[in-house]
Amino acid sequence: MTHTDNTGAFGFMRWGARKNAVRAGIGAVYPRLWRFCVSLAGDRAAGEDLAQATVLRALEQAAKFQPGTHLDRWLFVMARRLWLNELRHRAVRKGTGLRPVEELDLPDPAPGIETHIFASEVFDVVTALPEAQRVTALLVLVEGYSYAEAAEALDIPVGTVMSRIAAARRSVAARVGDAQEAGRKVR
C-alpha cells in the first residue's frame, strides 16, 4: 500500500509532517506569541527569550501537536508552562520582575503624539495589574480569545477567566476615574 499523503497506515500524521505543519504555522502566529510572551514576562528581553524558547520547544514537541487544533493556543499553553517553570527556577514571587515602562524599548506607534501618550498610559495601567489579570486581559481583550479559549490556554476554569476580566476592568476603571477626578494623566 502506497501513501501519497502525510498519514501512516492507520491515518495518523507522521512526525515529519507534524513538524512541518508546526514550522509552517509558527510564522503566522509568532507576532501574537511574541506579544503574549512579552506581556507574560513583563519585560521585552525576557519575553523575546520566552518566545524563542517556546518555538524551540514546539519544534521539539511537534509530534504531540494535534492537526486540526489551534496552533496558537497550543503555543500559548506551552509558553505559559515554560514561564511558570522559569519562575519556579528563579524562585521569583508574583508581581516581581516588572520594569517601569520608561525602561522598556517599545516601538513607536507613530500615528501621532496623542496616540502614543494614550497608549503609553494604557500600557502603564495594564502592566500595573497583577500578573493573572494582565495575562488574562491580554488574551481576551487584545488577542480576541473567547472566555473558553482563554481558559483553555491558561488551564483555568471559565469562571476564573470571567472574574479576572471583571477585576481587571474594575481596576483599570478605578485608576482612570481617579486620574480624571484629579485632572491628571493616567499613571
mmCIF file with all atom_site columns, C-alpha atoms in Angstrom:
data_model
loop_
_atom_site.group_PDB
_atom_site.id
_atom_site.type_symbol
_atom_site.label_atom_id
_atom_site.label_alt_id
_atom_site.label_comp_id
_atom_site.label_asym_id
_atom_site.label_entity_id
_atom_site.label_seq_id
_atom_site.pdbx_PDB_ins_code
_atom_site.Cartn_x
_atom_site.Cartn_y
_atom_site.Cartn_z
_atom_site.occupancy
_atom_site.B_iso_or_equiv
_atom_site.pdbx_formal_charge
_atom_site.auth_seq_id
_atom_site.auth_comp_id
_atom_site.auth_asym_id
_atom_site.auth_atom_id
_atom_site.pdbx_PDB_model_num
ATOM 1   C CA . MET A 1 1   ? 0.000   0.000  0.000  1.00 0.00 ? 1   MET A CA 1
ATOM 2   C CA . THR A 1 2   ? 1.476   3.355  -1.038 1.00 0.00 ? 2   THR A CA 1
ATOM 3   C CA . HIS A 1 3   ? 0.622   6.570  0.734  1.00 0.00 ? 3   HIS A CA 1
ATOM 4   C CA . THR A 1 4   ? 0.997   9.872  -1.026 1.00 0.00 ? 4   THR A CA 1
ATOM 5   C CA . ASP A 1 5   ? -0.369  11.924 1.845  1.00 0.00 ? 5   ASP A CA 1
ATOM 6   C CA . ASN A 1 6   ? 1.179   12.680 5.227  1.00 0.00 ? 6   ASN A CA 1
ATOM 7   C CA . THR A 1 7   ? -0.567  9.902  7.111  1.00 0.00 ? 7   THR A CA 1
ATOM 8   C CA . GLY A 1 8   ? 0.596   6.446  8.043  1.00 0.00 ? 8   GLY A CA 1
ATOM 9   C CA . ALA A 1 9   ? -1.270  3.173  7.599  1.00 0.00 ? 9   ALA A CA 1
ATOM 10  C CA . PHE A 1 10  ? -3.641  3.996  10.476 1.00 0.00 ? 10  PHE A CA 1
ATOM 11  C CA . GLY A 1 11  ? -4.372  7.561  9.394  1.00 0.00 ? 11  GLY A CA 1
ATOM 12  C CA . PHE A 1 12  ? -2.054  9.210  11.919 1.00 0.00 ? 12  PHE A CA 1
ATOM 13  C CA . MET A 1 13  ? 0.018   12.114 10.701 1.00 0.00 ? 13  MET A CA 1
ATOM 14  C CA . ARG A 1 14  ? 3.703   11.237 10.611 1.00 0.00 ? 14  ARG A CA 1
ATOM 15  C CA . TRP A 1 15  ? 6.132   13.082 12.879 1.00 0.00 ? 15  TRP A CA 1
ATOM 16  C CA . GLY A 1 16  ? 7.870   14.824 9.970  1.00 0.00 ? 16  GLY A CA 1
ATOM 17  C CA . ALA A 1 17  ? 4.582   16.075 8.591  1.00 0.00 ? 17  ALA A CA 1
ATOM 18  C CA . ARG A 1 18  ? 3.524   17.360 12.030 1.00 0.00 ? 18  ARG A CA 1
ATOM 19  C CA . LYS A 1 19  ? 6.849   19.133 12.452 1.00 0.00 ? 19  LYS A CA 1
ATOM 20  C CA . ASN A 1 20  ? 6.402   20.722 9.021  1.00 0.00 ? 20  ASN A CA 1
ATOM 21  C CA . ALA A 1 21  ? 2.853   21.778 9.929  1.00 0.00 ? 21  ALA A CA 1
ATOM 22  C CA . VAL A 1 22  ? 4.087   23.358 13.164 1.00 0.00 ? 22  VAL A CA 1
ATOM 23  C CA . ARG A 1 23  ? 7.033   25.012 11.410 1.00 0.00 ? 23  ARG A CA 1
ATOM 24  C CA . ALA A 1 24  ? 4.769   26.381 8.658  1.00 0.00 ? 24  ALA A CA 1
ATOM 25  C CA . GLY A 1 25  ? 2.243   27.803 11.127 1.00 0.00 ? 25  GLY A CA 1
ATOM 26  C CA . ILE A 1 26  ? 4.694   29.449 13.515 1.00 0.00 ? 26  ILE A CA 1
ATOM 27  C CA . GLY A 1 27  ? 5.432   32.341 11.156 1.00 0.00 ? 27  GLY A CA 1
ATOM 28  C CA . ALA A 1 28  ? 1.821   33.480 11.114 1.00 0.00 ? 28  ALA A CA 1
ATOM 29  C CA . VAL A 1 29  ? 1.346   33.048 14.864 1.00 0.00 ? 29  VAL A CA 1
ATOM 30  C CA . TYR A 1 30  ? 4.724   34.419 16.011 1.00 0.00 ? 30  TYR A CA 1
ATOM 31  C CA . PRO A 1 31  ? 3.756   38.127 16.377 1.00 0.00 ? 31  PRO A CA 1
ATOM 32  C CA . ARG A 1 32  ? 0.884   37.166 18.697 1.00 0.00 ? 32  ARG A CA 1
ATOM 33  C CA . LEU A 1 33  ? 3.079   34.669 20.545 1.00 0.00 ? 33  LEU A CA 1
ATOM 34  C CA . TRP A 1 34  ? 5.713   37.389 20.985 1.00 0.00 ? 34  TRP A CA 1
ATOM 35  C CA . ARG A 1 35  ? 3.140   39.846 22.416 1.00 0.00 ? 35  ARG A CA 1
ATOM 36  C CA . PHE A 1 36  ? 1.823   37.168 24.752 1.00 0.00 ? 36  PHE A CA 1
ATOM 37  C CA . CYS A 1 37  ? 5.334   36.290 25.957 1.00 0.00 ? 37  CYS A CA 1
ATOM 38  C CA . VAL A 1 38  ? 6.335   39.932 26.499 1.00 0.00 ? 38  VAL A CA 1
ATOM 39  C CA . SER A 1 39  ? 3.125   40.507 28.455 1.00 0.00 ? 39  SER A CA 1
ATOM 40  C CA . LEU A 1 40  ? 3.654   37.343 30.446 1.00 0.00 ? 40  LEU A CA 1
ATOM 41  C CA . ALA A 1 41  ? 7.269   38.198 31.262 1.00 0.00 ? 41  ALA A CA 1
ATOM 42  C CA . GLY A 1 42  ? 6.613   41.910 31.794 1.00 0.00 ? 42  GLY A CA 1
ATOM 43  C CA . ASP A 1 43  ? 9.913   42.626 30.083 1.00 0.00 ? 43  ASP A CA 1
ATOM 44  C CA . ARG A 1 44  ? 10.791  42.777 26.391 1.00 0.00 ? 44  ARG A CA 1
ATOM 45  C CA . ALA A 1 45  ? 14.092  40.871 26.574 1.00 0.00 ? 45  ALA A CA 1
ATOM 46  C CA . ALA A 1 46  ? 12.665  38.142 28.793 1.00 0.00 ? 46  ALA A CA 1
ATOM 47  C CA . GLY A 1 47  ? 9.587   37.970 26.561 1.00 0.00 ? 47  GLY A CA 1
ATOM 48  C CA . GLU A 1 48  ? 11.720  37.541 23.450 1.00 0.00 ? 48  GLU A CA 1
ATOM 49  C CA . ASP A 1 49  ? 13.697  34.785 25.159 1.00 0.00 ? 49  ASP A CA 1
ATOM 50  C CA . LEU A 1 50  ? 10.460  33.097 26.194 1.00 0.00 ? 50  LEU A CA 1
ATOM 51  C CA . ALA A 1 51  ? 9.035   33.318 22.657 1.00 0.00 ? 51  ALA A CA 1
ATOM 52  C CA . GLN A 1 52  ? 12.201  31.763 21.223 1.00 0.00 ? 52  GLN A CA 1
ATOM 53  C CA . ALA A 1 53  ? 12.225  29.027 23.854 1.00 0.00 ? 53  ALA A CA 1
ATOM 54  C CA . THR A 1 54  ? 8.576   28.323 23.062 1.00 0.00 ? 54  THR A CA 1
ATOM 55  C CA . VAL A 1 55  ? 9.300   27.950 19.347 1.00 0.00 ? 55  VAL A CA 1
ATOM 56  C CA . LEU A 1 56  ? 12.201  25.601 20.070 1.00 0.00 ? 56  LEU A CA 1
ATOM 57  C CA . ARG A 1 57  ? 10.051  23.536 22.418 1.00 0.00 ? 57  ARG A CA 1
ATOM 58  C CA . ALA A 1 58  ? 7.235   23.462 19.857 1.00 0.00 ? 58  ALA A CA 1
ATOM 59  C CA . LEU A 1 59  ? 9.568   22.089 17.197 1.00 0.00 ? 59  LEU A CA 1
ATOM 60  C CA . GLU A 1 60  ? 10.902  19.505 19.651 1.00 0.00 ? 60  GLU A CA 1
ATOM 61  C CA . GLN A 1 61  ? 7.364   18.513 20.669 1.00 0.00 ? 61  GLN A CA 1
ATOM 62  C CA . ALA A 1 62  ? 5.800   18.726 17.181 1.00 0.00 ? 62  ALA A CA 1
ATOM 63  C CA . ALA A 1 63  ? 4.816   15.057 17.321 1.00 0.00 ? 63  ALA A CA 1
ATOM 64  C CA . LYS A 1 64  ? 2.371   15.967 20.116 1.00 0.00 ? 64  LYS A CA 1
ATOM 65  C CA . PHE A 1 65  ? 0.590   18.655 18.095 1.00 0.00 ? 65  PHE A CA 1
ATOM 66  C CA . GLN A 1 66  ? -2.906  17.592 17.068 1.00 0.00 ? 66  GLN A CA 1
ATOM 67  C CA . PRO A 1 67  ? -3.641  18.639 13.479 1.00 0.00 ? 67  PRO A CA 1
ATOM 68  C CA . GLY A 1 68  ? -6.908  20.476 13.144 1.00 0.00 ? 68  GLY A CA 1
ATOM 69  C CA . THR A 1 69  ? -6.479  22.177 16.521 1.00 0.00 ? 69  THR A CA 1
ATOM 70  C CA . HIS A 1 70  ? -5.359  25.755 17.081 1.00 0.00 ? 70  HIS A CA 1
ATOM 71  C CA . LEU A 1 71  ? -1.585  26.129 16.892 1.00 0.00 ? 71  LEU A CA 1
ATOM 72  C CA . ASP A 1 72  ? -1.745  29.489 18.682 1.00 0.00 ? 72  ASP A CA 1
ATOM 73  C CA . ARG A 1 73  ? -3.480  28.018 21.731 1.00 0.00 ? 73  ARG A CA 1
ATOM 74  C CA . TRP A 1 74  ? -1.003  25.130 21.822 1.00 0.00 ? 74  TRP A CA 1
ATOM 75  C CA . LEU A 1 75  ? 1.904   27.609 21.723 1.00 0.00 ? 75  LEU A CA 1
ATOM 76  C CA . PHE A 1 76  ? 0.340   29.901 24.357 1.00 0.00 ? 76  PHE A CA 1
ATOM 77  C CA . VAL A 1 77  ? -0.126  26.975 26.741 1.00 0.00 ? 77  VAL A CA 1
ATOM 78  C CA . MET A 1 78  ? 3.460   25.923 26.088 1.00 0.00 ? 78  MET A CA 1
ATOM 79  C CA . ALA A 1 79  ? 4.751   29.479 26.667 1.00 0.00 ? 79  ALA A CA 1
ATOM 80  C CA . ARG A 1 80  ? 2.807   29.767 29.912 1.00 0.00 ? 80  ARG A CA 1
ATOM 81  C CA . ARG A 1 81  ? 4.196   26.484 31.188 1.00 0.00 ? 81  ARG A CA 1
ATOM 82  C CA . LEU A 1 82  ? 7.750   27.456 30.237 1.00 0.00 ? 82  LEU A CA 1
ATOM 83  C CA . TRP A 1 83  ? 7.300   30.787 32.033 1.00 0.00 ? 83  TRP A CA 1
ATOM 84  C CA . LEU A 1 84  ? 5.960   29.101 35.164 1.00 0.00 ? 84  LEU A CA 1
ATOM 85  C CA . ASN A 1 85  ? 8.937   26.751 35.106 1.00 0.00 ? 85  ASN A CA 1
ATOM 86  C CA . GLU A 1 86  ? 11.253  29.748 34.774 1.00 0.00 ? 86  GLU A CA 1
ATOM 87  C CA . LEU A 1 87  ? 9.563   31.473 37.710 1.00 0.00 ? 87  LEU A CA 1
ATOM 88  C CA . ARG A 1 88  ? 9.906   28.366 39.824 1.00 0.00 ? 88  ARG A CA 1
ATOM 89  C CA . HIS A 1 89  ? 13.512  28.074 38.785 1.00 0.00 ? 89  HIS A CA 1
ATOM 90  C CA . ARG A 1 90  ? 14.258  31.654 39.799 1.00 0.00 ? 90  ARG A CA 1
ATOM 91  C CA . ALA A 1 91  ? 12.012  31.446 42.863 1.00 0.00 ? 91  ALA A CA 1
ATOM 92  C CA . VAL A 1 92  ? 10.527  34.794 41.866 1.00 0.00 ? 92  VAL A CA 1
ATOM 93  C CA . ARG A 1 93  ? 7.473   35.906 43.772 1.00 0.00 ? 93  ARG A CA 1
ATOM 94  C CA . LYS A 1 94  ? 4.355   37.033 41.957 1.00 0.00 ? 94  LYS A CA 1
ATOM 95  C CA . GLY A 1 95  ? 4.489   40.653 40.814 1.00 0.00 ? 95  GLY A CA 1
ATOM 96  C CA . THR A 1 96  ? 8.283   40.994 40.694 1.00 0.00 ? 96  THR A CA 1
ATOM 97  C CA . GLY A 1 97  ? 10.410  41.213 37.625 1.00 0.00 ? 97  GLY A CA 1
ATOM 98  C CA . LEU A 1 98  ? 8.426   44.065 36.070 1.00 0.00 ? 98  LEU A CA 1
ATOM 99  C CA . ARG A 1 99  ? 10.251  47.161 34.939 1.00 0.00 ? 99  ARG A CA 1
ATOM 100 C CA . PRO A 1 100 ? 8.773   50.638 34.576 1.00 0.00 ? 100 PRO A CA 1
ATOM 101 C CA . VAL A 1 101 ? 7.523   51.372 31.063 1.00 0.00 ? 101 VAL A CA 1
ATOM 102 C CA . GLU A 1 102 ? 10.181  54.096 30.705 1.00 0.00 ? 102 GLU A CA 1
ATOM 103 C CA . GLU A 1 103 ? 12.866  51.385 30.798 1.00 0.00 ? 103 GLU A CA 1
ATOM 104 C CA . LEU A 1 104 ? 11.229  49.275 28.083 1.00 0.00 ? 104 LEU A CA 1
ATOM 105 C CA . ASP A 1 105 ? 12.342  49.609 24.478 1.00 0.00 ? 105 ASP A CA 1
ATOM 106 C CA . LEU A 1 106 ? 8.880   49.750 22.914 1.00 0.00 ? 106 LEU A CA 1
ATOM 107 C CA . PRO A 1 107 ? 8.336   50.561 19.235 1.00 0.00 ? 107 PRO A CA 1
ATOM 108 C CA . ASP A 1 108 ? 6.855   53.982 18.492 1.00 0.00 ? 108 ASP A CA 1
ATOM 109 C CA . PRO A 1 109 ? 3.371   53.595 17.006 1.00 0.00 ? 109 PRO A CA 1
ATOM 110 C CA . ALA A 1 110 ? 3.982   56.868 15.069 1.00 0.00 ? 110 ALA A CA 1
ATOM 111 C CA . PRO A 1 111 ? 0.358   57.819 14.246 1.00 0.00 ? 111 PRO A CA 1
ATOM 112 C CA . GLY A 1 112 ? 0.636   60.870 16.474 1.00 0.00 ? 112 GLY A CA 1
ATOM 113 C CA . ILE A 1 113 ? 1.909   62.051 19.816 1.00 0.00 ? 113 ILE A CA 1
ATOM 114 C CA . GLU A 1 114 ? -1.568  61.897 21.385 1.00 0.00 ? 114 GLU A CA 1
ATOM 115 C CA . THR A 1 115 ? -1.965  58.268 20.380 1.00 0.00 ? 115 THR A CA 1
ATOM 116 C CA . HIS A 1 116 ? 1.489   57.473 21.723 1.00 0.00 ? 116 HIS A CA 1
ATOM 117 C CA . ILE A 1 117 ? 0.792   59.181 25.053 1.00 0.00 ? 117 ILE A CA 1
ATOM 118 C CA . PHE A 1 118 ? -2.585  57.460 25.423 1.00 0.00 ? 118 PHE A CA 1
ATOM 119 C CA . ALA A 1 119 ? -1.113  54.051 24.507 1.00 0.00 ? 119 ALA A CA 1
ATOM 120 C CA . SER A 1 120 ? 1.703   54.580 26.994 1.00 0.00 ? 120 SER A CA 1
ATOM 121 C CA . GLU A 1 121 ? -0.784  55.484 29.729 1.00 0.00 ? 121 GLU A CA 1
ATOM 122 C CA . VAL A 1 122 ? -2.950  52.449 28.963 1.00 0.00 ? 122 VAL A CA 1
ATOM 123 C CA . PHE A 1 123 ? 0.160   50.260 28.945 1.00 0.00 ? 123 PHE A CA 1
ATOM 124 C CA . ASP A 1 124 ? 1.133   51.648 32.365 1.00 0.00 ? 124 ASP A CA 1
ATOM 125 C CA . VAL A 1 125 ? -2.306  50.861 33.779 1.00 0.00 ? 125 VAL A CA 1
ATOM 126 C CA . VAL A 1 126 ? -2.387  47.364 32.290 1.00 0.00 ? 126 VAL A CA 1
ATOM 127 C CA . THR A 1 127 ? 1.156   46.472 33.393 1.00 0.00 ? 127 THR A CA 1
ATOM 128 C CA . ALA A 1 128 ? 0.237   47.545 36.913 1.00 0.00 ? 128 ALA A CA 1
ATOM 129 C CA . LEU A 1 129 ? -2.397  44.801 37.034 1.00 0.00 ? 129 LEU A CA 1
ATOM 130 C CA . PRO A 1 130 ? -1.498  41.604 38.879 1.00 0.00 ? 130 PRO A CA 1
ATOM 131 C CA . GLU A 1 131 ? 0.045   39.048 36.521 1.00 0.00 ? 131 GLU A CA 1
ATOM 132 C CA . ALA A 1 132 ? -3.002  36.778 36.415 1.00 0.00 ? 132 ALA A CA 1
ATOM 133 C CA . GLN A 1 133 ? -5.306  39.660 35.427 1.00 0.00 ? 133 GLN A CA 1
ATOM 134 C CA . ARG A 1 134 ? -2.767  41.115 32.981 1.00 0.00 ? 134 ARG A CA 1
ATOM 135 C CA . VAL A 1 135 ? -2.263  37.858 31.059 1.00 0.00 ? 135 VAL A CA 1
ATOM 136 C CA . THR A 1 136 ? -5.976  37.042 31.011 1.00 0.00 ? 136 THR A CA 1
ATOM 137 C CA . ALA A 1 137 ? -6.817  40.557 29.793 1.00 0.00 ? 137 ALA A CA 1
ATOM 138 C CA . LEU A 1 138 ? -4.235  40.247 27.021 1.00 0.00 ? 138 LEU A CA 1
ATOM 139 C CA . LEU A 1 139 ? -5.768  37.031 25.731 1.00 0.00 ? 139 LEU A CA 1
ATOM 140 C CA . VAL A 1 140 ? -9.396  38.176 25.905 1.00 0.00 ? 140 VAL A CA 1
ATOM 141 C CA . LEU A 1 141 ? -9.235  41.910 25.228 1.00 0.00 ? 141 LEU A CA 1
ATOM 142 C CA . VAL A 1 142 ? -6.222  42.148 22.909 1.00 0.00 ? 142 VAL A CA 1
ATOM 143 C CA . GLU A 1 143 ? -5.998  38.764 21.203 1.00 0.00 ? 143 GLU A CA 1
ATOM 144 C CA . GLY A 1 144 ? -9.783  38.372 20.987 1.00 0.00 ? 144 GLY A CA 1
ATOM 145 C CA . TYR A 1 145 ? -9.985  34.972 22.651 1.00 0.00 ? 145 TYR A CA 1
ATOM 146 C CA . SER A 1 146 ? -13.340 33.872 23.988 1.00 0.00 ? 146 SER A CA 1
ATOM 147 C CA . TYR A 1 147 ? -13.519 33.172 27.706 1.00 0.00 ? 147 TYR A CA 1
ATOM 148 C CA . ALA A 1 148 ? -13.482 29.431 26.951 1.00 0.00 ? 148 ALA A CA 1
ATOM 149 C CA . GLU A 1 149 ? -10.426 29.747 24.699 1.00 0.00 ? 149 GLU A CA 1
ATOM 150 C CA . ALA A 1 150 ? -8.550  31.810 27.290 1.00 0.00 ? 150 ALA A CA 1
ATOM 151 C CA . ALA A 1 151 ? -9.485  29.295 29.991 1.00 0.00 ? 151 ALA A CA 1
ATOM 152 C CA . GLU A 1 152 ? -8.079  26.501 27.849 1.00 0.00 ? 152 GLU A CA 1
ATOM 153 C CA . ALA A 1 153 ? -4.861  28.411 27.109 1.00 0.00 ? 153 ALA A CA 1
ATOM 154 C CA . LEU A 1 154 ? -4.333  29.269 30.780 1.00 0.00 ? 154 LEU A CA 1
ATOM 155 C CA . ASP A 1 155 ? -5.552  25.909 32.082 1.00 0.00 ? 155 ASP A CA 1
ATOM 156 C CA . ILE A 1 156 ? -8.087  27.517 34.419 1.00 0.00 ? 156 ILE A CA 1
ATOM 157 C CA . PRO A 1 157 ? -11.905 27.385 34.717 1.00 0.00 ? 157 PRO A CA 1
ATOM 158 C CA . VAL A 1 158 ? -14.000 29.755 32.583 1.00 0.00 ? 158 VAL A CA 1
ATOM 159 C CA . GLY A 1 159 ? -15.381 31.321 35.767 1.00 0.00 ? 159 GLY A CA 1
ATOM 160 C CA . THR A 1 160 ? -11.862 32.289 36.795 1.00 0.00 ? 160 THR A CA 1
ATOM 161 C CA . VAL A 1 161 ? -11.330 33.986 33.425 1.00 0.00 ? 161 VAL A CA 1
ATOM 162 C CA . MET A 1 162 ? -14.577 35.896 33.911 1.00 0.00 ? 162 MET A CA 1
ATOM 163 C CA . SER A 1 163 ? -13.650 37.039 37.409 1.00 0.00 ? 163 SER A CA 1
ATOM 164 C CA . ARG A 1 164 ? -10.134 38.079 36.327 1.00 0.00 ? 164 ARG A CA 1
ATOM 165 C CA . ILE A 1 165 ? -11.518 40.137 33.433 1.00 0.00 ? 165 ILE A CA 1
ATOM 166 C CA . ALA A 1 166 ? -14.091 41.770 35.716 1.00 0.00 ? 166 ALA A CA 1
ATOM 167 C CA . ALA A 1 167 ? -11.416 42.566 38.304 1.00 0.00 ? 167 ALA A CA 1
ATOM 168 C CA . ALA A 1 168 ? -9.087  43.949 35.618 1.00 0.00 ? 168 ALA A CA 1
ATOM 169 C CA . ARG A 1 169 ? -11.853 46.164 34.236 1.00 0.00 ? 169 ARG A CA 1
ATOM 170 C CA . ARG A 1 170 ? -12.711 47.459 37.729 1.00 0.00 ? 170 ARG A CA 1
ATOM 171 C CA . SER A 1 171 ? -9.063  48.169 38.457 1.00 0.00 ? 171 SER A CA 1
ATOM 172 C CA . VAL A 1 172 ? -8.484  49.998 35.170 1.00 0.00 ? 172 VAL A CA 1
ATOM 173 C CA . ALA A 1 173 ? -11.736 51.972 35.543 1.00 0.00 ? 173 ALA A CA 1
ATOM 174 C CA . ALA A 1 174 ? -10.814 52.964 39.087 1.00 0.00 ? 174 ALA A CA 1
ATOM 175 C CA . ARG A 1 175 ? -7.379  54.176 38.014 1.00 0.00 ? 175 ARG A CA 1
ATOM 176 C CA . VAL A 1 176 ? -8.741  56.088 35.049 1.00 0.00 ? 176 VAL A CA 1
ATOM 177 C CA . GLY A 1 177 ? -11.534 57.569 37.190 1.00 0.00 ? 177 GLY A CA 1
ATOM 178 C CA . ASP A 1 178 ? -9.119  58.608 39.944 1.00 0.00 ? 178 ASP A CA 1
ATOM 179 C CA . ALA A 1 179 ? -6.848  60.262 37.392 1.00 0.00 ? 179 ALA A CA 1
ATOM 180 C CA . GLN A 1 180 ? -9.725  62.100 35.701 1.00 0.00 ? 180 GLN A CA 1
ATOM 181 C CA . GLU A 1 181 ? -11.048 63.381 39.031 1.00 0.00 ? 181 GLU A CA 1
ATOM 182 C CA . ALA A 1 182 ? -7.599  64.655 39.925 1.00 0.00 ? 182 ALA A CA 1
ATOM 183 C CA . GLY A 1 183 ? -7.260  66.230 36.459 1.00 0.00 ? 183 GLY A CA 1
ATOM 184 C CA . ARG A 1 184 ? -4.027  64.426 35.706 1.00 0.00 ? 184 ARG A CA 1
ATOM 185 C CA . LYS A 1 185 ? -2.718  61.825 33.346 1.00 0.00 ? 185 LYS A CA 1
ATOM 186 C CA . VAL A 1 186 ? -3.408  58.139 33.933 1.00 0.00 ? 186 VAL A CA 1
ATOM 187 C CA . ARG A 1 187 ? -0.274  56.659 35.501 1.00 0.00 ? 187 ARG A CA 1
#
